[in-house]
Short mmCIF file of C-alpha atoms and ligand atoms in Angstrom, two decimals:
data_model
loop_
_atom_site.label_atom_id
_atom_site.label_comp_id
_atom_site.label_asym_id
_atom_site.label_seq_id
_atom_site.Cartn_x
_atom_site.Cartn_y
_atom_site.Cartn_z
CA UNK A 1 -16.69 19.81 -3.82
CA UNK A 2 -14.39 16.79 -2.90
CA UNK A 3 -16.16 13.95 -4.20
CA UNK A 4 -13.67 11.02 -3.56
CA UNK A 5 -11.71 9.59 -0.92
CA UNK A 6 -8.67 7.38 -0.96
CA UNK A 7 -8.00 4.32 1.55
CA UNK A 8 -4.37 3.16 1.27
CA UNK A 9 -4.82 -0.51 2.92
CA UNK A 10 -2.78 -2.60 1.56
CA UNK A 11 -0.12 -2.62 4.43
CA UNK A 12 0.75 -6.16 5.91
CA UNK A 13 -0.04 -5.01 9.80
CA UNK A 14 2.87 -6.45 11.36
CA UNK A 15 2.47 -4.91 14.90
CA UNK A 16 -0.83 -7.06 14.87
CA UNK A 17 0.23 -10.43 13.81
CA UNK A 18 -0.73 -13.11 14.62
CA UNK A 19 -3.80 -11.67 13.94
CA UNK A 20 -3.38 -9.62 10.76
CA UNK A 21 -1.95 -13.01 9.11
CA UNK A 22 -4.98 -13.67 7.32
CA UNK A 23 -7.34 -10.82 8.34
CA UNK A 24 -6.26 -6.84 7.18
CA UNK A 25 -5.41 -4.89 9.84
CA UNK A 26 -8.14 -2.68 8.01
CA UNK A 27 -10.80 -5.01 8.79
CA UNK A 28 -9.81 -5.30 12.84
CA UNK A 29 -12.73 -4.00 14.52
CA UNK A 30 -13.33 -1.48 17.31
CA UNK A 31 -16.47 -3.26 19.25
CA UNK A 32 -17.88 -4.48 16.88
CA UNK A 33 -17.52 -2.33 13.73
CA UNK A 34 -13.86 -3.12 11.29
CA UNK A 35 -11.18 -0.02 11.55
CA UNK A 36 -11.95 1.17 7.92
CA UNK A 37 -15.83 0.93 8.23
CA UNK A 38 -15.49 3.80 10.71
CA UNK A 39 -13.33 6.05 7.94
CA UNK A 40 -16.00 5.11 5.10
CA UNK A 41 -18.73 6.66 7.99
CA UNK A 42 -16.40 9.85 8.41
CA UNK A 43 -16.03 10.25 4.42
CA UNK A 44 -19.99 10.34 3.80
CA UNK A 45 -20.70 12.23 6.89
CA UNK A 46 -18.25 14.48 5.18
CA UNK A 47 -20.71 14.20 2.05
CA UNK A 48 -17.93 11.63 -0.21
CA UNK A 49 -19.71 8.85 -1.38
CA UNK A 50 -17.15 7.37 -3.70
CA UNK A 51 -14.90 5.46 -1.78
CA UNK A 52 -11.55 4.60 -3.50
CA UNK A 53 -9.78 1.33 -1.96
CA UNK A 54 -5.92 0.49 -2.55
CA UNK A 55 -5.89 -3.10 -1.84
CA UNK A 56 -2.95 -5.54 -1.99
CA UNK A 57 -3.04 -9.56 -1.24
CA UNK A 58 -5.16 -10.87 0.72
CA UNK A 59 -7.40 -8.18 1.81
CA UNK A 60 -10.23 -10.01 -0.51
CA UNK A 61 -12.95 -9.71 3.05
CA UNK A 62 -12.51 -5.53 2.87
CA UNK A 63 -14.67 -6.24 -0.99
CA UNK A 64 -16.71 -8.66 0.53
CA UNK A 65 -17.44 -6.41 3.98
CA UNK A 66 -19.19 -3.82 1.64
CA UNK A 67 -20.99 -5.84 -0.45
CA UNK A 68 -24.22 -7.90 0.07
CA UNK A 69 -24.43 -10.43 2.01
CA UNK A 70 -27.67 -12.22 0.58
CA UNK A 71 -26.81 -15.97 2.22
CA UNK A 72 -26.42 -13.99 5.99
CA UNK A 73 -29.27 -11.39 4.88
CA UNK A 74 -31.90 -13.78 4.22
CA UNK A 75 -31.14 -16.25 7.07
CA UNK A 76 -31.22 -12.80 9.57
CA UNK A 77 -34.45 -11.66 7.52
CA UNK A 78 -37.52 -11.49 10.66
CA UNK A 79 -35.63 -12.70 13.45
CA UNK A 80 -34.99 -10.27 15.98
CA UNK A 81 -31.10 -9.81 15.13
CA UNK A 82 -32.04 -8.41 11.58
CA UNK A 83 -30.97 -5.01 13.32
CA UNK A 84 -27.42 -5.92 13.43
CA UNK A 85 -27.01 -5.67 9.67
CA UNK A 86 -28.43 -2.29 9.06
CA UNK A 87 -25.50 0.23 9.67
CA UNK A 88 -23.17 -1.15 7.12
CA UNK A 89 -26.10 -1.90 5.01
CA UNK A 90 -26.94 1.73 5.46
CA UNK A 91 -23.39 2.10 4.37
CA UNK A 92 -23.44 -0.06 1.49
CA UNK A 93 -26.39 1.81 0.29
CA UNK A 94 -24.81 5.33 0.26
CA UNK A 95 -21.36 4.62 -0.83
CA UNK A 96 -19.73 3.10 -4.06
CA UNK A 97 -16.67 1.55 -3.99
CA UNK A 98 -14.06 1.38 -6.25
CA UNK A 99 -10.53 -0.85 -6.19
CA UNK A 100 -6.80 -1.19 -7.24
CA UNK A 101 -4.57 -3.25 -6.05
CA UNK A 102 -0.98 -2.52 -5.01
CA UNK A 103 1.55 -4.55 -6.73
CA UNK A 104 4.05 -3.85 -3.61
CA UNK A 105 4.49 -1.96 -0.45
CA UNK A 106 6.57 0.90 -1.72
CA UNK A 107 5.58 3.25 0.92
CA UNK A 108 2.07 5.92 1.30
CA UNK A 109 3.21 8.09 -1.14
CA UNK A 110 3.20 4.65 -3.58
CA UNK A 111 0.16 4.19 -2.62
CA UNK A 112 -1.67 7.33 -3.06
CA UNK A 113 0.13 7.17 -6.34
CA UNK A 114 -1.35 3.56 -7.19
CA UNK A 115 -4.94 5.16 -6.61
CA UNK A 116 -4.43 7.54 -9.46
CA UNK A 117 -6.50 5.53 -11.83
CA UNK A 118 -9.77 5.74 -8.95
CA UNK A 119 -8.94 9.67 -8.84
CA UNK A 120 -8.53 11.08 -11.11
CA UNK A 121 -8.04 14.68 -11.76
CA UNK A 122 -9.85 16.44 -8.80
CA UNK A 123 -9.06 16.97 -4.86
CA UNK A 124 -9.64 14.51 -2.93
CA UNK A 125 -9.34 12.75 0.64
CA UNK A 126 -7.39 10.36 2.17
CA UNK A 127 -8.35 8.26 5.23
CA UNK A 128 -5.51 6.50 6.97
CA UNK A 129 -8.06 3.90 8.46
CA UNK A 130 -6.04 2.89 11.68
CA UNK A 131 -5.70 6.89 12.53
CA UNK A 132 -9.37 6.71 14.15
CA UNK A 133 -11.09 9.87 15.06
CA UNK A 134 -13.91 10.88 17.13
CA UNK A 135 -14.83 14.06 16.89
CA UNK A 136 -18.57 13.94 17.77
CA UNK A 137 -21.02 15.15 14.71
CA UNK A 138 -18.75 17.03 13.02
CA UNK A 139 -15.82 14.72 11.54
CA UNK A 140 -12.42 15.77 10.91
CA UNK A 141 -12.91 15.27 6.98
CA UNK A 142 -15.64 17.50 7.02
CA UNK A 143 -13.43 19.97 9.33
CA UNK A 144 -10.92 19.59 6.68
CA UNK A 145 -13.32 20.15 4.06
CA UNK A 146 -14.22 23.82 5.42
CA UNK A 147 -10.72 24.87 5.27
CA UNK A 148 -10.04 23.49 1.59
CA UNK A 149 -12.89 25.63 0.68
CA UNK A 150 -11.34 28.48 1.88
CA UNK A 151 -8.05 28.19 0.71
CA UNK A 152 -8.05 25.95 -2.41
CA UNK A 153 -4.82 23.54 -1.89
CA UNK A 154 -3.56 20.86 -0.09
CA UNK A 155 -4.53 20.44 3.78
CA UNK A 156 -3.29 18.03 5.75
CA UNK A 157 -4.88 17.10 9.37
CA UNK A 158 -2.01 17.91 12.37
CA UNK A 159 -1.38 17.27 15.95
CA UNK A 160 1.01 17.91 18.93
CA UNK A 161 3.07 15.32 19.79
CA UNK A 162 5.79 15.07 22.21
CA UNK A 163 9.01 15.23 21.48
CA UNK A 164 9.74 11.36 22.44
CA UNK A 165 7.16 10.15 19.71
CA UNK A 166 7.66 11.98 16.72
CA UNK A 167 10.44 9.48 15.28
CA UNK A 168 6.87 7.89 13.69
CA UNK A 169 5.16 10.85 12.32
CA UNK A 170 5.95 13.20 9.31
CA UNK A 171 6.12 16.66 10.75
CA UNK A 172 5.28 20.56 10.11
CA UNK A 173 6.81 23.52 10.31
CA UNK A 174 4.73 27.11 9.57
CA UNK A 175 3.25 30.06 10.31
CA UNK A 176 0.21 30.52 12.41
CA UNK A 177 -2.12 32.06 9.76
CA UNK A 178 -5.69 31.93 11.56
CA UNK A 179 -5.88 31.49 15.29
CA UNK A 180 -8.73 30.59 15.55
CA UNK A 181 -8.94 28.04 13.56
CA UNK A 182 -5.87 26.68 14.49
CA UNK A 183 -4.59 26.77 10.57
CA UNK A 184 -0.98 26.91 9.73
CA UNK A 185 1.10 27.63 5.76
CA UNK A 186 3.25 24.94 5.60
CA UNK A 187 7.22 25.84 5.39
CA UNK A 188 8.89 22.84 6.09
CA UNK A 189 7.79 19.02 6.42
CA UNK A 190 9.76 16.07 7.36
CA UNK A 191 9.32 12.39 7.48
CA UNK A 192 9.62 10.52 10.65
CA UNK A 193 12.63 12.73 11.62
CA UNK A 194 15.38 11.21 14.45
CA UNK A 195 17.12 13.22 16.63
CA UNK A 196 20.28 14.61 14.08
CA UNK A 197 17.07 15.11 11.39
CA UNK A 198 15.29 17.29 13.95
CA UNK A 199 18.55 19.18 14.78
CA UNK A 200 18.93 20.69 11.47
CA UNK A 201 14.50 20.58 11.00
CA UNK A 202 14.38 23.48 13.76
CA UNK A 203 17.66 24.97 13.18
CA UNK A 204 17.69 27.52 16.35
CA UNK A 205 16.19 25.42 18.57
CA UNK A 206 19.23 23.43 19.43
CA UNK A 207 18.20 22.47 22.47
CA UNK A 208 15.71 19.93 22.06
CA UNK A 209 14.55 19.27 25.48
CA UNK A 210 13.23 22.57 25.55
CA UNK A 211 10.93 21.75 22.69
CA UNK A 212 8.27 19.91 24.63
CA UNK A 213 6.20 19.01 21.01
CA UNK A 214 5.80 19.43 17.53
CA UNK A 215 3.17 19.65 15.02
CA UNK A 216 2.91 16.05 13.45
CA UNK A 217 0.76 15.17 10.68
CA UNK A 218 -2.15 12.46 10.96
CA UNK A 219 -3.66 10.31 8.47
CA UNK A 220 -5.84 12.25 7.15
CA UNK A 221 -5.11 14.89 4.23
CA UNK A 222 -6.95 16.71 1.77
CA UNK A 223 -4.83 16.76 -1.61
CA UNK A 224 -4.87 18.59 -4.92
CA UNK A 225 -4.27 15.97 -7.97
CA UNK A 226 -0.99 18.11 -9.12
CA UNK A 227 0.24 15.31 -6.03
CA UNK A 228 0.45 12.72 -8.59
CA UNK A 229 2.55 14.31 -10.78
CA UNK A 230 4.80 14.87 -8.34
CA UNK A 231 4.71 11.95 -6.72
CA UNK A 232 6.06 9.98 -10.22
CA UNK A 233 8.93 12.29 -10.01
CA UNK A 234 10.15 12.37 -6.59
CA UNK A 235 12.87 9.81 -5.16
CA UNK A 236 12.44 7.32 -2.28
CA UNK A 237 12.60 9.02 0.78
CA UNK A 238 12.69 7.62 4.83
CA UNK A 239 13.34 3.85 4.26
CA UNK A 240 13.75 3.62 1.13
CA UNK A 241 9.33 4.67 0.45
CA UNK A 242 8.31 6.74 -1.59
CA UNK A 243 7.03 8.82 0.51
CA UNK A 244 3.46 11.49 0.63
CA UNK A 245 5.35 13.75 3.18
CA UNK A 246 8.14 14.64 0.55
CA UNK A 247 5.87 14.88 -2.27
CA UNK A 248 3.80 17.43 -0.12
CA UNK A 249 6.95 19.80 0.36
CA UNK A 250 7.12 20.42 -2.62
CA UNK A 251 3.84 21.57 -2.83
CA UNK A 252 4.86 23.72 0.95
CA UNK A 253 7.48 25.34 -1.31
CA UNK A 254 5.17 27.04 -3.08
CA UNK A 255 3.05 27.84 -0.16
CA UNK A 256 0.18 25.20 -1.40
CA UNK A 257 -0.28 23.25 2.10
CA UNK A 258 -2.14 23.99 5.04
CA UNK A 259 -1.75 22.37 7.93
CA UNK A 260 -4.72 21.83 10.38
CA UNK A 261 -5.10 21.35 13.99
CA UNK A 262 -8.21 19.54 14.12
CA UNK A 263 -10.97 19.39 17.04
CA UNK A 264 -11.23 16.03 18.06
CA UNK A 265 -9.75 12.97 19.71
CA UNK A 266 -7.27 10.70 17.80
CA UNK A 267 -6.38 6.95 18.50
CA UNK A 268 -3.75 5.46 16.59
CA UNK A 269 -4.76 2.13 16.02
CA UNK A 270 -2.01 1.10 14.29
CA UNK A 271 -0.51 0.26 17.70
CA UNK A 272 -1.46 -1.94 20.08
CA UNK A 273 -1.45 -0.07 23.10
CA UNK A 274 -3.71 2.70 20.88
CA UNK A 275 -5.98 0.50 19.76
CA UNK A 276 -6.61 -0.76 23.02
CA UNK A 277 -7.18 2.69 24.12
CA UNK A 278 -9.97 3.86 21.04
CA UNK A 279 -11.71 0.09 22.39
CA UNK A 280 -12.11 0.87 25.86
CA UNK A 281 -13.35 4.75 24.39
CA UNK A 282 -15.50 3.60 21.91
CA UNK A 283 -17.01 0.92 25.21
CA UNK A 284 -17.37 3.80 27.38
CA UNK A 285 -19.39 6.03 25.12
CA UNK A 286 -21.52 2.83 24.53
CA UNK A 287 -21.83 2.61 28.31
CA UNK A 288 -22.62 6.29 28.18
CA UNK A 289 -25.29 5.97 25.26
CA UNK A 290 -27.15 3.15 27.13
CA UNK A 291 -27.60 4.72 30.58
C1 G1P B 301 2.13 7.88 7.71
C2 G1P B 301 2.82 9.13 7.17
C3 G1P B 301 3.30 10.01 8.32
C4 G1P B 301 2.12 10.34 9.23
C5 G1P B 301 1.44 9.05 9.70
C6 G1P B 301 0.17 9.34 10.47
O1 G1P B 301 3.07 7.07 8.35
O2 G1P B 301 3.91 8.72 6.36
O3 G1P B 301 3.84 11.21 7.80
O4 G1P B 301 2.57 11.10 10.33
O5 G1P B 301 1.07 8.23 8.59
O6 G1P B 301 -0.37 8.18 11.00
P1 G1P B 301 2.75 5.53 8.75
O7 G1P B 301 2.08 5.57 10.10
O8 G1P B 301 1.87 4.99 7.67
O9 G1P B 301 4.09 4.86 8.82
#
C-alpha cells in the first residue's frame, strides 16, 4: 500500500562538526551501522523497498554506502570477515534507491517538496534518519502503516515532550479519537513554538507551568501526495523554511491528519547528547544479545 519512502538528508549537520565536515551526518554510525542504514531497515521491515534519497553536496558516500562494493567484496571473499558485509548487502539486495539533489537548504518542507519527482503521486513515508527508533520487531513505519490503512490520510508519528524542550519540535493539538491506540485528529500544529507562540497555541491554558508536556511530532510521517501541492503554495514559515508542519495544517483543517503515539523508544540523534544515548542502547542490547 505505501510503496516509497522519502529521506530528506541533505542537511549540513552542524551540531556534529568537526565531524560532519566531510562525512553526512546521515552516514554517522550507531556501532557500527551509518544513522540512515537503520531507517532504510525500518522502511523494508515496513514492506517499502523503494527508497527515495534527497541529497545535497557532498553526501556522494550515502550512493556509494548502498551500492557494491566489488574492490572490498572480492578482497573480503573466503576470509573469515566476509560476514561483516552481509547486512547491508542484504540491504542492497532488497531495496532500490533512487536520488535528487537539493539545490539549497530551504527547510523539510523544501525538501519533501524537492523529492516530488522520486514520488510521485501516491502516499508515502518519510524517515527523518537522525530520529532513530527501536521499537523491537514491529517498527514504527509499519505501526504507522496500520493506522493509514485505517484512516486513509496523513499520519504523522508523535511524542510527549516536556514543556522545556518543545522550542525544537513542531507540535499537535487534537482530539483523542482511539484510546487504545493512542491516535489523535489533528486540530492545530505548530512549528517549534517559543513561549508567546505557545501562549496563544493552548489558549486556556495560560499557565504554562501547569502544562507538564505536549504532543510533539517526530520524524517520521506518513503523507498523502495532495502535500506537494500544498507545499508549492504555502509561505516560509519558522526561520524563514518552508516548512512540512505548516503545509500539514492545512491538511488538519480539513481533518486529514492523524497524529500517532507510537510504541517504542526514540533517540534523537541529531544531538549529541542523544546520540550518545541510542550508542550506549544500541551497546547494551548487543551486550544483551551476546550473553
Ligand atoms: C523537524 C520538523 C519538526 C519535528 C522534528 C522531529 O525539525 O520540522 O516539526 O518535530 O523534525 O525531529 P528538525 O529537527 O529537522 O529541525
Amino acid at each position: 500500500m505505501i510503496k516509497k519512502c522519502l529521506f530528506p538528508a541533505a542537511g549540513y549537520g552542524t551540531r556534529f562538526l568537526p565531524a560532519t565536515k566531510a562525512v553526512p551526518k546521515e552516514m554517522l554510525p550507531i556501532l557500527t551501522k551509518p544513522l540512515l542504514q537503520y531507517g532504510v531497515e525500518e522502511a523494508l521491515s515496513a514492506g517499502i523497498n523503494n527508497m527515495a534519497i534527497v541529497t545535497g553536496r557532498g553526501k556522494r558516500s550515502i550512493e556509494d554506502h548502498f551500492d557494491n562494493a566489488f574492490e572490498l567484496e572480492s578482497q573480503l571473499s573466503g576470509t573469515e570477515k566476509e560476514y561483516l558485509l552481509e547486512e547491508i548487502k542484504k540491504v542492497i539486495e532488497k531495496a532500490t534507491f533512487t536520488y535528487v539533489r537539493q539545490q539549497q537548504i530551504l527547510g523539510l518542507g523544501h525538501a519533501i517538496l524537492t523529492g516530488e519527482p522520486l514520488i510521485g503521486n501516491e502516499p508515502f513515508a518519510v524517515i527523518l534518519a537522525d530520529d532513530l527508533c527501536d521499537c523491537g520487531a514491529n517498527g514504527v513505519t509499519s505501526q504507522m502503516i496500520e493506522i493509514y490503512k485505517k484512516y486513509k490520510c496523513s499520519v504523522i508519528a508523535i511524542e510527549e515532550i516536556p514543556f522545556t524542550q518543545i522550542g525544537k519540535y513542531g507540535v499537535i493539538s487534537g482530539d483523542l479519537i482511539d484510546g487504545t491506540s493512542n491516535t489523535y485528529r489533528v486540530t492545530n500544529m505548530i512549528e517549534k513554538p517559543d513561549s508567546h507562540d505557545l501562549m496563544n497555541f493552548v489558549e486556556d491554558r495560560v499557565d504554562l507551568n501547569n502544562v507538564p508536556s505536549f504532543n510533539a511530532i517526530i520524524g517520521r510521517y506518513i503523507l498523502t501526495p495532495d502535500i506537494f501541492g500544498i507545499l508549492k503554495k504555502i509561505k516560509p514559515g519558522k526561520n524563514g523554511e518552508i516548512q512540512i508542519t505548516d503545509a500539514l495544517l492545512s491538511q488538519a483543517k480539513q481533518g486529514k491528519v492523524i497524529g500517532y503515539k507510537f510504541k517504542g523508544k526514540r533517540f534523537d540523534c541529531g544531538s549529541v547528547k542523544g546520540y550518545v544515548e541510542a550508542t550506549n542502547h544500541f551497546a547494551r542490547s548487543l551486550e544483551n544479545n551476546n550473553i
